[in-house]
Every structure is written in C-alpha cells, then in structure tokens.
Amino acid sequence: EVQLAESGGGLVKPGGSLRLSCAASGFTFSSSTMNWVRQAPGKGLEWVSSITGSNSYIYYADSVKGRFTISRDNAKNSLYLQMNSLRTEDTAVYYCARSGLGPEIGDFDYWGQGTLVTVSS
Amino acid sequence: EIVMTQSPATLSVSPGERATLSCRASQSVTSNLAWYQQKPGQAPRLLIYGASTRATLIPARFSGSGSGTEFTLTISSLQSEDFAVYYCQQYNNWPPLTFGGGTKVEIK
C-alpha cells in the first residue's frame, strides 16, 4: 500500500525557515517523480515543486523560486522541502504527492495527509 | 502558463441526479488532464487521468471526456459521498503544473 506522511509544519515568523519532510512507503521511491502541492486556507490547489527520481530535474513555481529547495534521499525513501524567507502568503497546508506517471511529471496519484505551515508574526 | 478555468463555481444537485462539471484550458493540453475530488479536511484524491481514464478503485459513475481545451467530468448518479470540491489539473505544458479553481458540488 502506497503511503505518504508529511511532517515538519508549524508556526513560523515572516522571514523564518522551516523544513518539511515526507516519508514514503509501499512503492519504488527512487523511480518516482515526487511533488509538493499546497493549499492556502479556504483556497484551491497550487503546485509548488517537483523532483524526478534521479534528482536530474527539479522544477519550482515562480512564487517560491529562490526561496524553497526541494530534495530527496532515495536511501531513506524521503522527500524534503526547505523553505526560507517565508512570507505570510506561504501559509497553507503542504501536501507531498507522487507522480502518477512514474519517473515523469504528470498527475498526482497518491497524496499525503498534509502538514500545516502558518507564517505569522 | 496555462490557465485552467472551471465552471460553475458551485453546482447544486439532488442525490441520484447527474452532475456535469466543465474545465477549460487557455491553450491545448491534448489529453494530459486529471480530475481530483477533495472533501473537507482531506487530501485530494485522483479520479481521472489522461482526460478519460478512471484511477484505481474509482467507481464507474465517474467519467471524464474531452481533449484539447474543453473537458468534462460527469457523475452519472450522485451519491451522498460525492458532495465535495472537484479540481482539474493539466500536465501537458510545465512548469508550472496548473489547477483549475475548483467546482463545489453541493446538495440541492
């Protein structure tokens, strides 16, 4: 059974940093493109970042480029999102999601339960 | 960036009735389109990918159609558990991957 479990969310002040983690199990993690998707309170879904299985390709939304860094540790079946220079508009539930196309960028076939990041003074 | 526009924003439907949700892309996404269902407090769930292929364990009452710029999600006979928010997402031209704003299906 595919499982994704995010952790690391919390309350942080504007300008601060936070590191999110996603523990994966039940599939060949190293072969899968992984993604972060966020949802601000009461709003829709926003893609944040993607990383292919071999770390060869990394992509970011313009809204987070230069501030967020996606990474993965295939030996630990884990995905990360380092978030720096946080802004109030980064407040959202952050979901870890697997690409449904395996090694390629595509839809999101499995999602974690999400972790809430609140940026507020 | 490809903009995805969903309509209507809210759809009021009685249980047992058919629901038809629309998604329009600002330029062609061929068939690289997915639909998701999200219930309050839960993560989204993949319903349809490739515009018309049901994901694993998705009931047959959910169907997707369309290609290019116009897409439809149809729920043939609404069940109580189907009242939720539905999102479309394109994965043809990226980055960025983009979602529609969502359609809320509520009980009439």
CSV table of C-alpha atoms in Angstrom, one decimal:
chain,number,residue,atom,x,y,z
A,1,GLU,CA,0.0,0.0,0.0
A,2,VAL,CA,1.3,3.4,-1.0
A,3,GLN,CA,1.7,5.7,1.9
A,4,LEU,CA,3.0,9.3,2.2
A,5,ALA,CA,3.4,11.0,5.5
A,6,GLU,CA,4.4,14.7,5.8
A,7,SER,CA,5.9,16.3,8.9
A,8,GLY,CA,7.6,19.5,9.9
A,9,GLY,CA,4.9,22.0,9.7
A,10,GLY,CA,4.2,24.6,12.3
A,11,LEU,CA,4.1,28.3,13.2
A,12,VAL,CA,7.0,30.5,11.9
A,13,LYS,CA,7.5,34.2,11.7
A,14,PRO,CA,7.9,36.1,8.4
A,15,GLY,CA,11.4,35.7,7.2
A,16,GLY,CA,11.9,32.5,9.0
A,17,SER,CA,12.7,29.0,7.8
A,18,LEU,CA,11.1,25.6,8.0
A,19,ARG,CA,11.9,22.2,6.6
A,20,LEU,CA,9.2,19.8,5.6
A,21,SER,CA,9.7,16.0,5.3
A,22,CYS,CA,7.7,13.3,3.6
A,23,ALA,CA,8.2,9.7,4.4
A,24,ALA,CA,7.2,7.3,1.6
A,25,SER,CA,6.5,3.6,1.6
A,26,GLY,CA,4.8,0.9,-0.4
A,27,PHE,CA,6.4,1.7,-3.8
A,28,THR,CA,9.8,2.1,-5.5
A,29,PHE,CA,10.5,5.6,-4.3
A,30,SER,CA,13.7,6.1,-6.3
A,31,SER,CA,11.8,5.6,-9.6
A,32,SER,CA,9.1,8.1,-8.9
A,33,THR,CA,8.9,11.8,-9.5
A,34,MET,CA,7.7,13.5,-6.3
A,35,ASN,CA,6.0,16.7,-5.8
A,36,TRP,CA,4.9,19.3,-3.2
A,37,VAL,CA,1.4,20.9,-3.7
A,38,ARG,CA,0.0,23.5,-1.3
A,39,GLN,CA,-3.4,24.8,-0.4
A,40,ALA,CA,-4.0,28.1,1.4
A,41,PRO,CA,-6.9,28.2,3.9
A,42,GLY,CA,-10.2,28.1,2.0
A,43,LYS,CA,-8.4,28.3,-1.4
A,44,GLY,CA,-7.6,26.0,-4.3
A,45,LEU,CA,-4.6,23.8,-5.0
A,46,GLU,CA,-1.2,25.2,-6.1
A,47,TRP,CA,1.7,23.2,-7.4
A,48,VAL,CA,4.9,24.2,-5.6
A,49,SER,CA,7.8,22.0,-6.8
A,50,SER,CA,8.7,18.6,-8.4
A,51,ILE,CA,11.8,16.5,-8.4
A,52,THR,CA,12.5,13.5,-10.7
A,53,GLY,CA,13.6,10.2,-9.3
A,54,SER,CA,17.3,10.5,-10.1
A,55,ASN,CA,17.4,14.2,-8.9
A,56,SER,CA,18.2,15.0,-12.5
A,57,TYR,CA,15.4,17.6,-12.9
A,58,ILE,CA,13.9,20.0,-10.4
A,59,TYR,CA,11.2,22.5,-11.0
A,60,TYR,CA,9.6,25.3,-9.0
A,61,ALA,CA,6.7,27.6,-9.1
A,62,ASP,CA,7.7,31.2,-9.7
A,63,SER,CA,6.1,32.1,-6.3
A,64,VAL,CA,8.7,30.0,-4.4
A,65,LYS,CA,11.7,30.0,-6.7
A,66,GLY,CA,14.9,31.2,-5.0
A,67,ARG,CA,13.3,30.7,-1.5
A,68,PHE,CA,12.3,27.0,-1.4
A,69,THR,CA,14.5,24.0,-2.2
A,70,ILE,CA,13.2,20.5,-2.9
A,71,SER,CA,15.4,17.5,-2.3
A,72,ARG,CA,15.1,13.7,-1.7
A,73,ASP,CA,17.0,10.9,-0.1
A,74,ASN,CA,16.3,7.7,-2.0
A,75,ALA,CA,18.1,5.6,0.6
A,76,LYS,CA,15.7,6.9,3.2
A,77,ASN,CA,12.6,7.0,1.0
A,78,SER,CA,12.2,10.6,1.9
A,79,LEU,CA,11.3,13.9,0.3
A,80,TYR,CA,12.1,17.3,1.7
A,81,LEU,CA,11.1,20.9,1.2
A,82,GLN,CA,13.4,23.5,2.7
A,83,MET,CA,11.5,26.8,3.0
A,84,ASN,CA,13.4,30.0,3.6
A,85,SER,CA,12.4,33.7,3.7
A,86,LEU,CA,8.9,32.6,4.4
A,87,ARG,CA,6.1,35.1,3.8
A,88,THR,CA,2.5,35.3,5.1
A,89,GLU,CA,1.3,34.2,1.7
A,90,ASP,CA,3.1,30.9,2.2
A,91,THR,CA,0.6,29.9,4.8
A,92,ALA,CA,-1.0,26.7,3.6
A,93,VAL,CA,-1.4,23.0,4.0
A,94,TYR,CA,1.5,21.4,2.2
A,95,TYR,CA,1.0,18.0,0.6
A,96,CYS,CA,3.5,15.6,-0.7
A,97,ALA,CA,2.2,13.8,-3.8
A,98,ARG,CA,3.6,11.1,-6.1
A,99,SER,CA,3.5,11.5,-9.8
A,100,GLY,CA,1.1,9.1,-11.5
A,101,LEU,CA,3.4,8.8,-14.5
A,102,GLY,CA,6.3,7.2,-12.5
A,103,PRO,CA,9.5,8.9,-13.5
A,104,GLU,CA,7.8,11.6,-15.5
A,105,ILE,CA,6.0,14.8,-14.5
A,106,GLY,CA,2.2,14.3,-14.6
A,107,ASP,CA,-0.8,13.9,-12.4
A,108,PHE,CA,-0.7,13.1,-8.7
A,109,ASP,CA,-1.9,9.7,-7.9
A,110,TYR,CA,-1.2,9.5,-4.2
A,111,TRP,CA,-1.2,12.2,-1.6
A,112,GLY,CA,-0.1,12.5,2.0
A,113,GLN,CA,-2.5,13.9,4.6
A,114,GLY,CA,-0.7,17.3,4.6
A,115,THR,CA,1.1,19.4,7.1
A,116,LEU,CA,0.1,23.0,8.0
A,117,VAL,CA,2.5,25.8,7.7
A,118,THR,CA,1.5,29.1,9.3
A,119,VAL,CA,3.6,32.2,8.7
A,120,SER,CA,2.6,34.9,11.1
A,121,SER,CA,4.1,37.4,13.5
B,1,GLU,CA,1.4,29.5,-18.2
B,2,ILE,CA,-1.7,27.5,-19.0
B,3,VAL,CA,-4.7,28.8,-17.1
B,4,MET,CA,-7.4,26.3,-16.2
B,5,THR,CA,-10.9,27.7,-15.7
B,6,GLN,CA,-13.6,25.6,-14.1
B,7,SER,CA,-17.4,26.2,-14.2
B,8,PRO,CA,-19.6,26.5,-12.5
B,9,ALA,CA,-18.0,27.5,-9.2
B,10,THR,CA,-20.9,25.8,-7.3
B,11,LEU,CA,-23.2,23.2,-8.6
B,12,SER,CA,-26.4,22.3,-6.6
B,13,VAL,CA,-27.6,18.8,-7.4
B,14,SER,CA,-30.1,16.4,-5.8
B,15,PRO,CA,-28.9,12.9,-4.8
B,16,GLY,CA,-29.4,10.5,-7.7
B,17,GLU,CA,-29.1,13.2,-10.4
B,18,ARG,CA,-26.4,13.7,-12.9
B,19,ALA,CA,-23.7,16.3,-12.4
B,20,THR,CA,-21.7,17.8,-15.2
B,21,LEU,CA,-18.6,19.8,-14.4
B,22,SER,CA,-16.5,21.8,-17.0
B,23,CYS,CA,-12.9,22.6,-17.3
B,24,ARG,CA,-11.4,24.8,-20.0
B,25,ALA,CA,-7.7,25.3,-20.7
B,26,SER,CA,-6.3,28.6,-22.1
B,27,GLN,CA,-4.4,26.5,-24.7
B,28,SER,CA,-4.4,22.9,-25.8
B,29,VAL,CA,-3.3,20.4,-23.2
B,30,THR,CA,-4.1,17.4,-25.5
B,31,SER,CA,-5.3,14.7,-23.2
B,32,ASN,CA,-3.0,15.5,-20.3
B,33,LEU,CA,-5.7,16.4,-17.9
B,34,ALA,CA,-6.6,15.0,-14.5
B,35,TRP,CA,-9.6,15.4,-12.1
B,36,TYR,CA,-9.5,15.3,-8.3
B,37,GLN,CA,-12.1,15.1,-5.6
B,38,GLN,CA,-11.5,16.8,-2.3
B,39,LYS,CA,-13.6,16.5,0.8
B,40,PRO,CA,-13.3,18.9,3.8
B,41,GLY,CA,-10.2,18.2,5.9
B,42,GLN,CA,-8.9,15.6,3.5
B,43,ALA,CA,-6.3,15.4,0.8
B,44,PRO,CA,-7.3,15.4,-2.8
B,45,ARG,CA,-8.0,12.1,-4.4
B,46,LEU,CA,-7.2,11.3,-8.1
B,47,LEU,CA,-10.4,10.4,-10.0
B,48,ILE,CA,-9.4,10.6,-13.7
B,49,TYR,CA,-6.2,10.9,-15.6
B,50,GLY,CA,-5.5,11.1,-19.3
B,51,ALA,CA,-8.8,13.0,-19.6
B,52,SER,CA,-10.9,9.9,-19.5
B,53,THR,CA,-9.2,7.0,-17.6
B,54,ARG,CA,-10.5,6.2,-14.2
B,55,ALA,CA,-7.9,5.9,-11.4
B,56,THR,CA,-7.7,2.8,-9.3
B,57,LEU,CA,-10.9,2.0,-7.3
B,58,ILE,CA,-12.8,4.9,-8.7
B,59,PRO,CA,-16.5,4.0,-9.3
B,60,ALA,CA,-17.9,3.8,-12.8
B,61,ARG,CA,-20.3,6.6,-12.2
B,62,PHE,CA,-17.4,9.0,-12.6
B,63,SER,CA,-16.4,9.6,-16.2
B,64,GLY,CA,-14.2,12.1,-18.0
B,65,SER,CA,-14.2,13.3,-21.6
B,66,GLY,CA,-12.7,15.9,-23.8
B,67,SER,CA,-9.4,16.9,-25.4
B,68,GLY,CA,-7.5,20.0,-26.4
B,69,THR,CA,-9.1,22.8,-24.4
B,70,GLU,CA,-12.5,21.6,-23.3
B,71,PHE,CA,-13.1,18.9,-20.7
B,72,THR,CA,-16.0,17.5,-18.8
B,73,LEU,CA,-16.3,15.4,-15.6
B,74,THR,CA,-19.7,13.6,-15.3
B,75,ILE,CA,-21.0,12.0,-12.2
B,76,SER,CA,-23.9,9.9,-13.5
B,77,SER,CA,-25.9,9.5,-10.3
B,78,LEU,CA,-24.8,11.5,-7.4
B,79,GLN,CA,-24.3,9.6,-4.1
B,80,SER,CA,-24.1,11.3,-0.7
B,81,GLU,CA,-20.3,10.7,-0.6
B,82,ASP,CA,-19.8,12.6,-3.9
B,83,PHE,CA,-20.6,16.0,-2.5
B,84,ALA,CA,-17.2,17.6,-2.5
B,85,VAL,CA,-14.9,20.0,-4.4
B,86,TYR,CA,-13.6,18.9,-7.7
B,87,TYR,CA,-10.4,20.2,-9.4
B,88,CYS,CA,-9.0,19.7,-12.8
B,89,GLN,CA,-5.2,19.9,-13.5
B,90,GLN,CA,-3.1,20.0,-16.7
B,91,TYR,CA,0.2,18.3,-17.1
B,92,ASN,CA,0.9,19.0,-20.8
B,93,ASN,CA,2.9,22.2,-20.5
B,94,TRP,CA,5.0,22.7,-17.4
B,95,PRO,CA,6.4,24.2,-15.4
B,96,PRO,CA,4.1,25.2,-13.9
B,97,LEU,CA,1.6,22.4,-13.4
B,98,THR,CA,-1.7,24.2,-13.0
B,99,PHE,CA,-5.1,23.5,-11.4
B,100,GLY,CA,-8.5,25.0,-12.0
B,101,GLY,CA,-10.1,27.0,-9.3
B,102,GLY,CA,-12.5,24.1,-8.4
B,103,THR,CA,-16.2,23.3,-8.5
B,104,LYS,CA,-18.1,22.7,-5.3
B,105,VAL,CA,-20.8,20.1,-5.7
B,106,GLU,CA,-23.4,20.7,-3.0
B,107,ILE,CA,-26.7,19.1,-2.0
B,108,LYS,CA,-29.8,20.8,-3.6
